Coordinates of N, CA and C in Angstrom, one line a residue:
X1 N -16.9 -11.8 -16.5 CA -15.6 -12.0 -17.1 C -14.7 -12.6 -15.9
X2 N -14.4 -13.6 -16.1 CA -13.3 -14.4 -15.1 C -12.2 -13.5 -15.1
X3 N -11.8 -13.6 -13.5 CA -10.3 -12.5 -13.0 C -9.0 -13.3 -13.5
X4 N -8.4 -12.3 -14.3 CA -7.5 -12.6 -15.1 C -5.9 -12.3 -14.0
X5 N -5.0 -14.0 -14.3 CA -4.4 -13.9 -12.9 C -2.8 -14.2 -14.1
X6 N -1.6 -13.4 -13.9 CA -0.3 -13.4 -14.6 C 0.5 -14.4 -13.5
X7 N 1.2 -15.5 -14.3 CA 1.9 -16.4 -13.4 C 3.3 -16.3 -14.0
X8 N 4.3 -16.4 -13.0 CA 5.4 -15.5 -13.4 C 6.6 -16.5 -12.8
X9 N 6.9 -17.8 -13.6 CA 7.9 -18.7 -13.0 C 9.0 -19.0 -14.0
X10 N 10.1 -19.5 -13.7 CA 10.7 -20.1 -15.5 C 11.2 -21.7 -14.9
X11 N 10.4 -21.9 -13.9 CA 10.2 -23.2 -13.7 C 8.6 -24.1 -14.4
X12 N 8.6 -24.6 -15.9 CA 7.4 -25.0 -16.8 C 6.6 -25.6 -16.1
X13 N 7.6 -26.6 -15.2 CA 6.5 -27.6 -14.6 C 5.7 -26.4 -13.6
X14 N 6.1 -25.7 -13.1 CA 5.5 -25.2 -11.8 C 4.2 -24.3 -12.1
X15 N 4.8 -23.3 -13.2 CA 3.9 -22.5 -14.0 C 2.6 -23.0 -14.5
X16 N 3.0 -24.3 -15.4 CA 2.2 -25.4 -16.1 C 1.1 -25.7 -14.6
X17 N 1.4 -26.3 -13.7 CA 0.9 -26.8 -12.6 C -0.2 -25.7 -11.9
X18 N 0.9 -24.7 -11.8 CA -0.1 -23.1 -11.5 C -1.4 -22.9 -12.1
X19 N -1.1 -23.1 -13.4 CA -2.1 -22.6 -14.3 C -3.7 -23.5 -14.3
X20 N -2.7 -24.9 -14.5 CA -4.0 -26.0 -14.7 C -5.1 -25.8 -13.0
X21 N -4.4 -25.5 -11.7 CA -5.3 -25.7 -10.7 C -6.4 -24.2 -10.8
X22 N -5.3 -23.2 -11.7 CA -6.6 -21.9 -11.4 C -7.3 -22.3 -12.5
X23 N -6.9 -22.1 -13.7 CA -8.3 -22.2 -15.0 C -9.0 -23.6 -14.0
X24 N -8.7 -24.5 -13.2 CA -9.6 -25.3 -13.0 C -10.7 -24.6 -12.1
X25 N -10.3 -23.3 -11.4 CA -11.3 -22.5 -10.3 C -12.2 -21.2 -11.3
X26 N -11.8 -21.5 -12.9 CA -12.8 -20.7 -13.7 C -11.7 -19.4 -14.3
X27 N -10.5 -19.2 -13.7 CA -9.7 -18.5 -13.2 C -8.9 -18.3 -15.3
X28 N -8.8 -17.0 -15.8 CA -8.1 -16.8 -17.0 C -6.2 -16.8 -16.5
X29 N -5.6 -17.0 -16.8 CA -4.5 -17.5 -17.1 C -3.3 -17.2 -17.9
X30 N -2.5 -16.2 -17.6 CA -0.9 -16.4 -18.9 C 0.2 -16.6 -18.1
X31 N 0.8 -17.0 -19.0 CA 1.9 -17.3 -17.8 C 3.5 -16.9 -19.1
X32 N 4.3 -16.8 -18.4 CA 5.7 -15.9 -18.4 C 6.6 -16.7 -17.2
X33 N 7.9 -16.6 -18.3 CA 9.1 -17.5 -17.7 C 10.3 -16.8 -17.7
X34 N 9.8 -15.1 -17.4 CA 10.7 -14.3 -17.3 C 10.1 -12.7 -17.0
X35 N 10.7 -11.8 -16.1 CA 10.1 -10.6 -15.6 C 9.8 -10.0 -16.6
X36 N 11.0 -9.9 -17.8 CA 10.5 -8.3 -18.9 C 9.6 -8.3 -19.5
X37 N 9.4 -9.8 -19.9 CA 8.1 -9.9 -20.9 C 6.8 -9.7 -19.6
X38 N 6.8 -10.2 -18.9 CA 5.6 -10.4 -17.5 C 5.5 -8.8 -17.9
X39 N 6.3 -7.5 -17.2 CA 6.3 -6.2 -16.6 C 5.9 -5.8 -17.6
X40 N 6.3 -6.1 -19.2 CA 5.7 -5.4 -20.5 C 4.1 -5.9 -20.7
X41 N 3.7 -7.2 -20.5 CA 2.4 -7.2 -20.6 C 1.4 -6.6 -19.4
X42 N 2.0 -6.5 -17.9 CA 1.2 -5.8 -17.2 C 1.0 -4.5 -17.9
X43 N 2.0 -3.2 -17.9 CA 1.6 -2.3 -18.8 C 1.3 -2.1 -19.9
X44 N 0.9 -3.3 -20.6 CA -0.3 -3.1 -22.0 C -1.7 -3.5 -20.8
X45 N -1.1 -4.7 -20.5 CA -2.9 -4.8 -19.7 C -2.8 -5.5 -17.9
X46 N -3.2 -4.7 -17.4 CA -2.5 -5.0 -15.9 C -3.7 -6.3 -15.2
X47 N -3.1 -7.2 -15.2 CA -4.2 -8.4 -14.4 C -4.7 -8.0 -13.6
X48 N -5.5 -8.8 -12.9 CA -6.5 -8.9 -11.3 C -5.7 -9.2 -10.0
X49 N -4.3 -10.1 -10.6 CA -3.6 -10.4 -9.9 C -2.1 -11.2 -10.3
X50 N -1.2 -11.2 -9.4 CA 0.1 -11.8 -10.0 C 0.5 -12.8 -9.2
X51 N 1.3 -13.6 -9.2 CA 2.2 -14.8 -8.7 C 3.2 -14.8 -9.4
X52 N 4.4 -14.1 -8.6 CA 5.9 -14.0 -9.1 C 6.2 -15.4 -8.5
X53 N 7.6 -15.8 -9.4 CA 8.8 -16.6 -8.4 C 10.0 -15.5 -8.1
X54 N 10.2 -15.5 -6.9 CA 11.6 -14.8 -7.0 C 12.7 -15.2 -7.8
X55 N 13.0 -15.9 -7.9 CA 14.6 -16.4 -8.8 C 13.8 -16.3 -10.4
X56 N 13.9 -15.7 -11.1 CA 14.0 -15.6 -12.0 C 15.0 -15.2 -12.9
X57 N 15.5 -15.1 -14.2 CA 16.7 -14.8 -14.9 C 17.1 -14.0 -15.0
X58 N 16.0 -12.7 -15.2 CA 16.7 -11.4 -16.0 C 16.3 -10.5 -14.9
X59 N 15.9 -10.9 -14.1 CA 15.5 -10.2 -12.9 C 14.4 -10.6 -11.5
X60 N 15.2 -10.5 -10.7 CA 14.4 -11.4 -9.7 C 13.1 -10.8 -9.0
X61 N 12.4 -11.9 -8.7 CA 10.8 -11.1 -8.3 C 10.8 -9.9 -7.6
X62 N 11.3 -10.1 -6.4 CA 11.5 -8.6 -5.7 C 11.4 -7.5 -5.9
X63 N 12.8 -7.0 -7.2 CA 12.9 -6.3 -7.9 C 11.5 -6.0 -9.0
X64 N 10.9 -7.3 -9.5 CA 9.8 -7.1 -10.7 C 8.7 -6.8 -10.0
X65 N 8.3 -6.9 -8.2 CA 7.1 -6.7 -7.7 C 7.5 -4.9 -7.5
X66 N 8.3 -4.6 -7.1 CA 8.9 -3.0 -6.6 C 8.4 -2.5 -7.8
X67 N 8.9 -2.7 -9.0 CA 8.7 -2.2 -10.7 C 6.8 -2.1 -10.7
X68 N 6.2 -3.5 -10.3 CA 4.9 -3.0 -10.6 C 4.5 -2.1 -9.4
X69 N 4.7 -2.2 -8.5 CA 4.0 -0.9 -7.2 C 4.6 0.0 -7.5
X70 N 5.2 0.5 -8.2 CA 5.5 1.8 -8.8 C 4.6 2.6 -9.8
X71 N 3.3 1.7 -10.1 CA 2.1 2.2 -10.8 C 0.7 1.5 -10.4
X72 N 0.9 0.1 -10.0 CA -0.2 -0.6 -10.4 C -0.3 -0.8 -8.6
X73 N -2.2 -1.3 -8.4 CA -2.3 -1.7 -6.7 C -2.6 -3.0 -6.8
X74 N -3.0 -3.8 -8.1 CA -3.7 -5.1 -7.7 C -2.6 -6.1 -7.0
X75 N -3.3 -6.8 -6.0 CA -2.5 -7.7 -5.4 C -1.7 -9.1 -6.2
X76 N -0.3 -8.6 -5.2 CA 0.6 -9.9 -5.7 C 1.2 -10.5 -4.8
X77 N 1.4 -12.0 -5.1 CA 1.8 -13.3 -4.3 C 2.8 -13.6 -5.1
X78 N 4.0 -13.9 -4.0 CA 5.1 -14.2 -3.9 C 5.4 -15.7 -3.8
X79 N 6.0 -16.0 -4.9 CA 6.8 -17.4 -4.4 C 8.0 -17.9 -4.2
X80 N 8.3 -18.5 -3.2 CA 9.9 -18.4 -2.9 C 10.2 -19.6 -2.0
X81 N 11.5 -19.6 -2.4 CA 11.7 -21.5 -2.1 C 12.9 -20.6 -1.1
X82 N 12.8 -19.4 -0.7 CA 13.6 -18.9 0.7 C 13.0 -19.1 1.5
X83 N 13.3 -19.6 3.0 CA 12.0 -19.7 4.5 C 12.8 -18.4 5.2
X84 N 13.9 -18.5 5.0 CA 14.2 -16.8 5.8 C 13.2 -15.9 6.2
X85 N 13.3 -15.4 7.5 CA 12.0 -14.2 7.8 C 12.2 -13.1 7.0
X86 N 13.8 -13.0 6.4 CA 14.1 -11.5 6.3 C 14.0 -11.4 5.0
X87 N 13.7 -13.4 3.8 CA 13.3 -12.9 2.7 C 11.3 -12.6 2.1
X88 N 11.0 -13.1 3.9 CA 9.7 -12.7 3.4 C 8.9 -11.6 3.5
X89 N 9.7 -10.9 4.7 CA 9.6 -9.6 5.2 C 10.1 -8.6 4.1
X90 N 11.1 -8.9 3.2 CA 11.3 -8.1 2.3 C 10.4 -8.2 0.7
X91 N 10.2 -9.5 1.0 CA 8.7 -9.1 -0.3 C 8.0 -8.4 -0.3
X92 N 7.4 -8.6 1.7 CA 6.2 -7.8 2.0 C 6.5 -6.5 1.6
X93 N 7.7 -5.6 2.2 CA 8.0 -4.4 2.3 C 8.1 -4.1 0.9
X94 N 8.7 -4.7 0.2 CA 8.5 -3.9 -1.2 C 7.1 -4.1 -2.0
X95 N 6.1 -4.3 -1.6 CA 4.9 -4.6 -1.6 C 3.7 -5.5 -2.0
X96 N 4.7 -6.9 -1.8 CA 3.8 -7.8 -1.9 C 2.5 -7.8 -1.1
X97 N 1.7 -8.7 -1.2 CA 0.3 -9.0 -0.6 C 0.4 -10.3 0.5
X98 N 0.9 -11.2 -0.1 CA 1.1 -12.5 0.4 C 2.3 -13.6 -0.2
X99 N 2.5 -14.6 0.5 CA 4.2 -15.0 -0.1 C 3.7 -16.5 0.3
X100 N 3.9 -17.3 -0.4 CA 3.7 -19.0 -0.5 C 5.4 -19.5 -0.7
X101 N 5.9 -20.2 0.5 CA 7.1 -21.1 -0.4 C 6.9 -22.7 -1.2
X102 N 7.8 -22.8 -1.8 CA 8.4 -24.0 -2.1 C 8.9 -25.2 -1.3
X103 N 8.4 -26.0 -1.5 CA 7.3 -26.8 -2.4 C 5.9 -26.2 -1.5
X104 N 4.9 -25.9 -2.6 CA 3.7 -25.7 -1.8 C 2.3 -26.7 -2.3
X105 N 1.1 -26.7 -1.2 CA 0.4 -27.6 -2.0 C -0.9 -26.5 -2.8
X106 N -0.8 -26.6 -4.3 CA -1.4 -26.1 -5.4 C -2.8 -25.5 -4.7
X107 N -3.8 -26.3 -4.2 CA -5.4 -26.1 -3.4 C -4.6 -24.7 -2.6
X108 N -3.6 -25.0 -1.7 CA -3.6 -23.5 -0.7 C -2.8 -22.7 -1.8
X109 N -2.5 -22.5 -2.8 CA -2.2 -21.4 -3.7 C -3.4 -20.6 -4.3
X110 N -4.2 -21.5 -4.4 CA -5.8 -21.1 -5.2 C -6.2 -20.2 -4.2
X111 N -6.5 -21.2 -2.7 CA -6.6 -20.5 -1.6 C -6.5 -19.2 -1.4
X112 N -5.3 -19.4 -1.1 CA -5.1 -17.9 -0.9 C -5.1 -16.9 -2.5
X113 N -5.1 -17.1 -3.7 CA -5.4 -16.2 -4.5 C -6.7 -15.8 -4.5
X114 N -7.4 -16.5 -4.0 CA -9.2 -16.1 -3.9 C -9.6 -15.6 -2.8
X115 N -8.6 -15.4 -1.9 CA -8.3 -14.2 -0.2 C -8.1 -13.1 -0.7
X116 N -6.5 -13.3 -1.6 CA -6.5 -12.1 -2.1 C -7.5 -11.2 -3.0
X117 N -7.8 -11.7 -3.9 CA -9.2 -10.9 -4.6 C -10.4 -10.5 -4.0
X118 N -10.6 -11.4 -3.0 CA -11.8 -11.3 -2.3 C -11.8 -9.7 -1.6
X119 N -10.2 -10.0 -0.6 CA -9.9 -8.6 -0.2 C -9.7 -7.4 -1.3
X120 N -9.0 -7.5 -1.9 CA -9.2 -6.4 -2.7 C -10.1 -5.7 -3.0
X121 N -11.1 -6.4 -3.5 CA -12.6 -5.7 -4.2 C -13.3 -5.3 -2.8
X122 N -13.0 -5.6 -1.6 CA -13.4 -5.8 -0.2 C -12.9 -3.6 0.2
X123 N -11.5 -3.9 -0.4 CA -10.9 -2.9 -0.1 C -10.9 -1.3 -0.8
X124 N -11.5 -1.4 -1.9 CA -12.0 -0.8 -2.9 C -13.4 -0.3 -2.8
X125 N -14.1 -1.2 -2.2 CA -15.6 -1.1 -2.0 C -15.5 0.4 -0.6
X126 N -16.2 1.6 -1.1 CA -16.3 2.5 -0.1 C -16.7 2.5 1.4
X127 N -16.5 2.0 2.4 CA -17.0 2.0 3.6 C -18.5 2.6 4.2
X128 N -19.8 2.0 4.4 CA -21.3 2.6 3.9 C -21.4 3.3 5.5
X129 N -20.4 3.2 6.6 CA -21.2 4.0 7.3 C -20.3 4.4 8.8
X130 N -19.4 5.2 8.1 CA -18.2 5.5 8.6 C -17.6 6.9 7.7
X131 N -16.9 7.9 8.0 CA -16.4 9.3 7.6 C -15.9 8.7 5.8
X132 N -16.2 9.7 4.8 CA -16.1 9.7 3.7 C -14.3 9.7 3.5
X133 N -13.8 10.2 4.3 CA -12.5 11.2 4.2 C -12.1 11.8 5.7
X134 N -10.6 11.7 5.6 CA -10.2 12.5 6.6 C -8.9 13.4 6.4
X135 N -8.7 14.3 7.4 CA -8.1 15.6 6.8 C -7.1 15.9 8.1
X136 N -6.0 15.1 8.3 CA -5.3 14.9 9.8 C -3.5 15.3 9.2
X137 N -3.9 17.2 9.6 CA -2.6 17.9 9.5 C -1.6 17.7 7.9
X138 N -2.4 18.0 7.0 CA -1.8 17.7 5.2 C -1.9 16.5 5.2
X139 N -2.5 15.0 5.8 CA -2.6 14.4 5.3 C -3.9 13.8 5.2
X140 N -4.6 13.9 3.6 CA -5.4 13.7 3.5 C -6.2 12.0 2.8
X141 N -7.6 11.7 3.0 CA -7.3 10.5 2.7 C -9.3 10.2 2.6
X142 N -9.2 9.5 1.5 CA -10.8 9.5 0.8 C -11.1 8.1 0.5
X143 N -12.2 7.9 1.1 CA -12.8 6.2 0.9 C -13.2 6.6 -0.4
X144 N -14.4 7.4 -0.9 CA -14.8 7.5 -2.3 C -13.9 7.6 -3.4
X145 N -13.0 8.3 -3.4 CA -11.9 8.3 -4.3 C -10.8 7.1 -4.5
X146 N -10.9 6.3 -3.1 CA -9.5 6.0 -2.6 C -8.4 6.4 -2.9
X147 N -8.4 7.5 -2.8 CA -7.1 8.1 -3.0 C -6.4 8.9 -1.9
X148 N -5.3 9.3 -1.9 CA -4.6 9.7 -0.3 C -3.6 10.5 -0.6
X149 N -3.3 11.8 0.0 CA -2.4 12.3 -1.0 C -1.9 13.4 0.8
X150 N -0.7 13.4 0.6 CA 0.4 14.3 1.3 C 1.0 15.4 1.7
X151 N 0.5 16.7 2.2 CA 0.8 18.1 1.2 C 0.5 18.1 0.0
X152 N -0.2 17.5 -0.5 CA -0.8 17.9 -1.7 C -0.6 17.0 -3.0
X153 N 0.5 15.8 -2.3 CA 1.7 14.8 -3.0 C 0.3 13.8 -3.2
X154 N 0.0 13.3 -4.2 CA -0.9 11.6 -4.3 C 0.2 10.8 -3.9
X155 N -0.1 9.8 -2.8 CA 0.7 8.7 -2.6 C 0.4 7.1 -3.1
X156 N 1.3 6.5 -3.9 CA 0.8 5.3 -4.6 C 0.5 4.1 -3.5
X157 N -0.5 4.6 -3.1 CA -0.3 3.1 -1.9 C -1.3 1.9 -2.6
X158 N -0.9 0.5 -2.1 CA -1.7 -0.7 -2.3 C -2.8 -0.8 -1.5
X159 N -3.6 -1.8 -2.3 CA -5.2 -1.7 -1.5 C -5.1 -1.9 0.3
X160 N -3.7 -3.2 0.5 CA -3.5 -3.2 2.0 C -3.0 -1.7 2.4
X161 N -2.3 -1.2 2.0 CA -1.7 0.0 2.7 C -2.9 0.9 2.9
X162 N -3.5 1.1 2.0 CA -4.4 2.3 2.1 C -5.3 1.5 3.5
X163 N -5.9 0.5 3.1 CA -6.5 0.3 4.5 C -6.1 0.4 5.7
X164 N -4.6 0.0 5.9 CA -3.8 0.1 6.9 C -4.2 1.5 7.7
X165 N -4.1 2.6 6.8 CA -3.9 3.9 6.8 C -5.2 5.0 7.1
X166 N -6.2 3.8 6.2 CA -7.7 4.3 6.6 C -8.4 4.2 7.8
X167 N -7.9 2.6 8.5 CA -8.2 2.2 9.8 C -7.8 3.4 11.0
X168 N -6.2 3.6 10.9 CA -5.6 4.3 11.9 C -6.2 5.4 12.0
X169 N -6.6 6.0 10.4 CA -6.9 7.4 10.7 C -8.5 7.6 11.4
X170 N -9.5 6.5 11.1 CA -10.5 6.6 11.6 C -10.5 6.0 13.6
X171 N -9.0 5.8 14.0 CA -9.4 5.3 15.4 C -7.8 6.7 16.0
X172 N -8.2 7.6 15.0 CA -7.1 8.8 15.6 C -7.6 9.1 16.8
X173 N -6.1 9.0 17.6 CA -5.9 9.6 19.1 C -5.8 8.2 20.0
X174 N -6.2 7.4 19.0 CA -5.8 5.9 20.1 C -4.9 5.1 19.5
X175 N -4.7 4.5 20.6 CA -3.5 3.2 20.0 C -4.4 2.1 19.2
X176 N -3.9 1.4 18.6 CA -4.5 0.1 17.6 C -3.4 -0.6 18.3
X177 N -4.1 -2.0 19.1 CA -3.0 -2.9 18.8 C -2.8 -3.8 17.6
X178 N -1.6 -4.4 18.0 CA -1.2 -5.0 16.2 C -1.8 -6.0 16.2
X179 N -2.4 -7.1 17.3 CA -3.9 -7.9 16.7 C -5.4 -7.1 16.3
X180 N -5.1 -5.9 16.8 CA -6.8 -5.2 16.3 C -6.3 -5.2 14.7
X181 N -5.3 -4.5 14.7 CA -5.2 -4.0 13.1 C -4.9 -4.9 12.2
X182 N -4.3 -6.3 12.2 CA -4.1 -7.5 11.4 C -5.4 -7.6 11.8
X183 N -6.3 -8.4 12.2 CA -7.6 -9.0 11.9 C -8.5 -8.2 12.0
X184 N -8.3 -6.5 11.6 CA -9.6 -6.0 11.1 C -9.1 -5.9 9.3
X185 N -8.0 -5.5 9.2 CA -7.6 -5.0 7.6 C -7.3 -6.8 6.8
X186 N -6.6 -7.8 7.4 CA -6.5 -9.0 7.0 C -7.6 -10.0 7.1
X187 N -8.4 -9.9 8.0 CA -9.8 -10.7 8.2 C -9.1 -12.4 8.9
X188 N -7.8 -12.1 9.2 CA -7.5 -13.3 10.1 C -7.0 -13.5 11.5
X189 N -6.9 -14.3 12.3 CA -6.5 -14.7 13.4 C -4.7 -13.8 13.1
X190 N -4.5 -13.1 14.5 CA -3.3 -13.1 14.4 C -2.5 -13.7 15.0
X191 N -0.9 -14.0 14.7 CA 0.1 -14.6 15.5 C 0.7 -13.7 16.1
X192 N 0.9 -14.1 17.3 CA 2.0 -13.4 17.4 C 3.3 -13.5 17.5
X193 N 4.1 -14.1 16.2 CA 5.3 -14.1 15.9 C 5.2 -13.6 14.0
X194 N 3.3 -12.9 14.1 CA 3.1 -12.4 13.2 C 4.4 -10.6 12.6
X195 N 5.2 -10.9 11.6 CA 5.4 -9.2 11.2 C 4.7 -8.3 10.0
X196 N 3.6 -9.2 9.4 CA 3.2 -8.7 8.7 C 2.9 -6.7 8.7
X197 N 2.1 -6.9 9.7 CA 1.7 -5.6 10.4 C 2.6 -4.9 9.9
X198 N 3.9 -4.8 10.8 CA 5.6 -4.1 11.0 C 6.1 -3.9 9.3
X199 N 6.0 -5.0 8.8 CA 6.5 -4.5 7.0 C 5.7 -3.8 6.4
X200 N 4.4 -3.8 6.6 CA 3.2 -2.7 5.8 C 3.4 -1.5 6.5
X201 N 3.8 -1.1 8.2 CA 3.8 0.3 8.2 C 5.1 0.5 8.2
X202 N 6.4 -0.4 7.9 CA 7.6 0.2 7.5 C 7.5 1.2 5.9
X203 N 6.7 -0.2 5.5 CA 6.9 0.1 4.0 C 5.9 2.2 3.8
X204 N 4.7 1.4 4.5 CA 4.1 2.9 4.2 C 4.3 4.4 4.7
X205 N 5.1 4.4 6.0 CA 6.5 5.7 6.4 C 7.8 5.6 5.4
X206 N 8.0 4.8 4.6 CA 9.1 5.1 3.3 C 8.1 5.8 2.8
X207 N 7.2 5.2 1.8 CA 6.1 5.9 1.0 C 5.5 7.7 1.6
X208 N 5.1 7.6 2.6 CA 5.3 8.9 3.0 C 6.2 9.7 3.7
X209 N 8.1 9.2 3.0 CA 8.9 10.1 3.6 C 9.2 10.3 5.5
X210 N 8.4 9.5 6.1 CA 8.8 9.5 7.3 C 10.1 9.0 8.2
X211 N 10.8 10.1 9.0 CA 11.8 8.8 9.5 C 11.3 8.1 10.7
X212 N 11.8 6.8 10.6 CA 11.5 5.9 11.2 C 11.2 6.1 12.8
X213 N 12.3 6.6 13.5 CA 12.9 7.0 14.4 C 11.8 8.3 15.0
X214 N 11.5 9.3 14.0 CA 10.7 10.6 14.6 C 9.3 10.8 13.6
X215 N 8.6 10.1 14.0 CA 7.8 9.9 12.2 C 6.5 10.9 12.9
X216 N 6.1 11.7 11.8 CA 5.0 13.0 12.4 C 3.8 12.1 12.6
X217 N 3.4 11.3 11.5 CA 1.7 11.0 11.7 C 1.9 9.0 12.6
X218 N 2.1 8.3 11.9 CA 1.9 7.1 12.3 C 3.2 6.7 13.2
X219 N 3.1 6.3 14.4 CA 3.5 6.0 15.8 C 3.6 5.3 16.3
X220 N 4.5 4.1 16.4 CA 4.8 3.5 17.3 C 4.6 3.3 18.5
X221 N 3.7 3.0 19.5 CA 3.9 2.2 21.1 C 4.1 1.4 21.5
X222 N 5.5 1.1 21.6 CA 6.0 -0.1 21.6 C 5.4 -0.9 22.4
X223 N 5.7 -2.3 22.1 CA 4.8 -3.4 22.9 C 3.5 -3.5 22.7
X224 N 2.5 -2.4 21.9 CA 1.2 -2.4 21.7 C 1.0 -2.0 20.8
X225 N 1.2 -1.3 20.1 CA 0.7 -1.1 18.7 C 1.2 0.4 17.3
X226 N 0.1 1.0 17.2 CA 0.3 2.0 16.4 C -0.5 3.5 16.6
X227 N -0.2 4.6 16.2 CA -1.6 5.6 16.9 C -1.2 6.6 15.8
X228 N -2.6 7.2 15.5 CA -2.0 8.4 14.3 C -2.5 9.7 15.3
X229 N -1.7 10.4 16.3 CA -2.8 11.3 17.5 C -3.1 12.6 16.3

């Protein structure tokens, strides 16, 4: 069964354009030219994957990506005709996956939609030879289950977050620098004027209640990276 991908623009031409380059990668297809209807059919049937526009009418992507991470993990791509760092850093944080602007060329949209899935099921798939689970001071955290839970709290994290989270905990007591941990969990070269890193573990000390400033498990060294001791 072809991965069924929700395209989410109320620009026709762009949607229309969206659609014809994926069904041409085998890729199933709906598309929505507004959030409520999009957010009502994910909760009848949640795709493989999404491609919001931010500006949309009744509610902007941002806001309609936040609404699905509030249940759902499958990865979502962001489109935005903003170049601002701080509006792409804020898609990330509210839990986007990846963010393409305007005008973009259609082949690197596919592109990267077929990164994204690739990782996911990548992400999902149990790790064959490395600890099942780890148990670091109430917070616990299960490759077999993937699931991850807090004092006892389940925490809804995305397939990146959890990996994020899985890595640190398996290299506990050391620092990760922020190119080890972008090209082990992303599988790419990093930049370094890269923030991806910085929005996935802002985002994931919100998710688990940490303050920023005094945070118990995941740790800052500055200039180098992260450490869960």
């Amino acid at each position: 069964m072809p991965a069924e991908i929700y395209v989410v623009d109320d620009e026709a031409s762009i949607a229309d354009l969206v659609e014809l380059y994926l069904k041409n990668e085998g890729f199933a297809v709906r598309k929505f030219y507004s959030a409520l209807p999009a957010l009502a059919a994910v909760e009848q049937s949640p795709p493989d994957l999404a491609v919001l526009d931010v500006m949309l009418p009744d509610m902007d992507g941002f806001a309609l990506c936040q609404r699905i991470r509030e249940r759902y993990v499958f990865p979502v791509l962001m489109l935005t005709a903003r170049v601002e760092d701080i509006d792409k850093i804020t898609g990330l944080t509210l839990g986007a996956d990846d963010y393409i602007t305007k005008p973009f060329n259609p082949l690197e949209l596919v592109a990267r939609v077929k990164t994204q899935l690739r990782r996911c099921t990548r992400y999902n798939r149990p790790p064959q030879e490395e600890a099942e689970d780890y148990d670091i001071r109430g917070l616990q955290i299960s490759s077999k289950t993937h699931k991850c839970f807090l004092y006892g709290e389940e925490l809804a994290l995305t397939p990146l977050e959890f990996s994020i989270l899985w890595y640190l905990c398996g290299k506990q007591g050391r620092v990760v620098p922020s190119e080890e941990l972008f090209e082990a969990v992303w599988g790419e070269k990093y930049m370094d004027s890269n923030n991806t890193v910085m929005s996935h573990i802002a985002r994931l000390r919100e998710k688990m209640h940490e303050p920023s400033r005094r945070p118990k498990f995941i740790k800052t060294v500055w200039g180098v990276g992260y450490t869960i001791e």
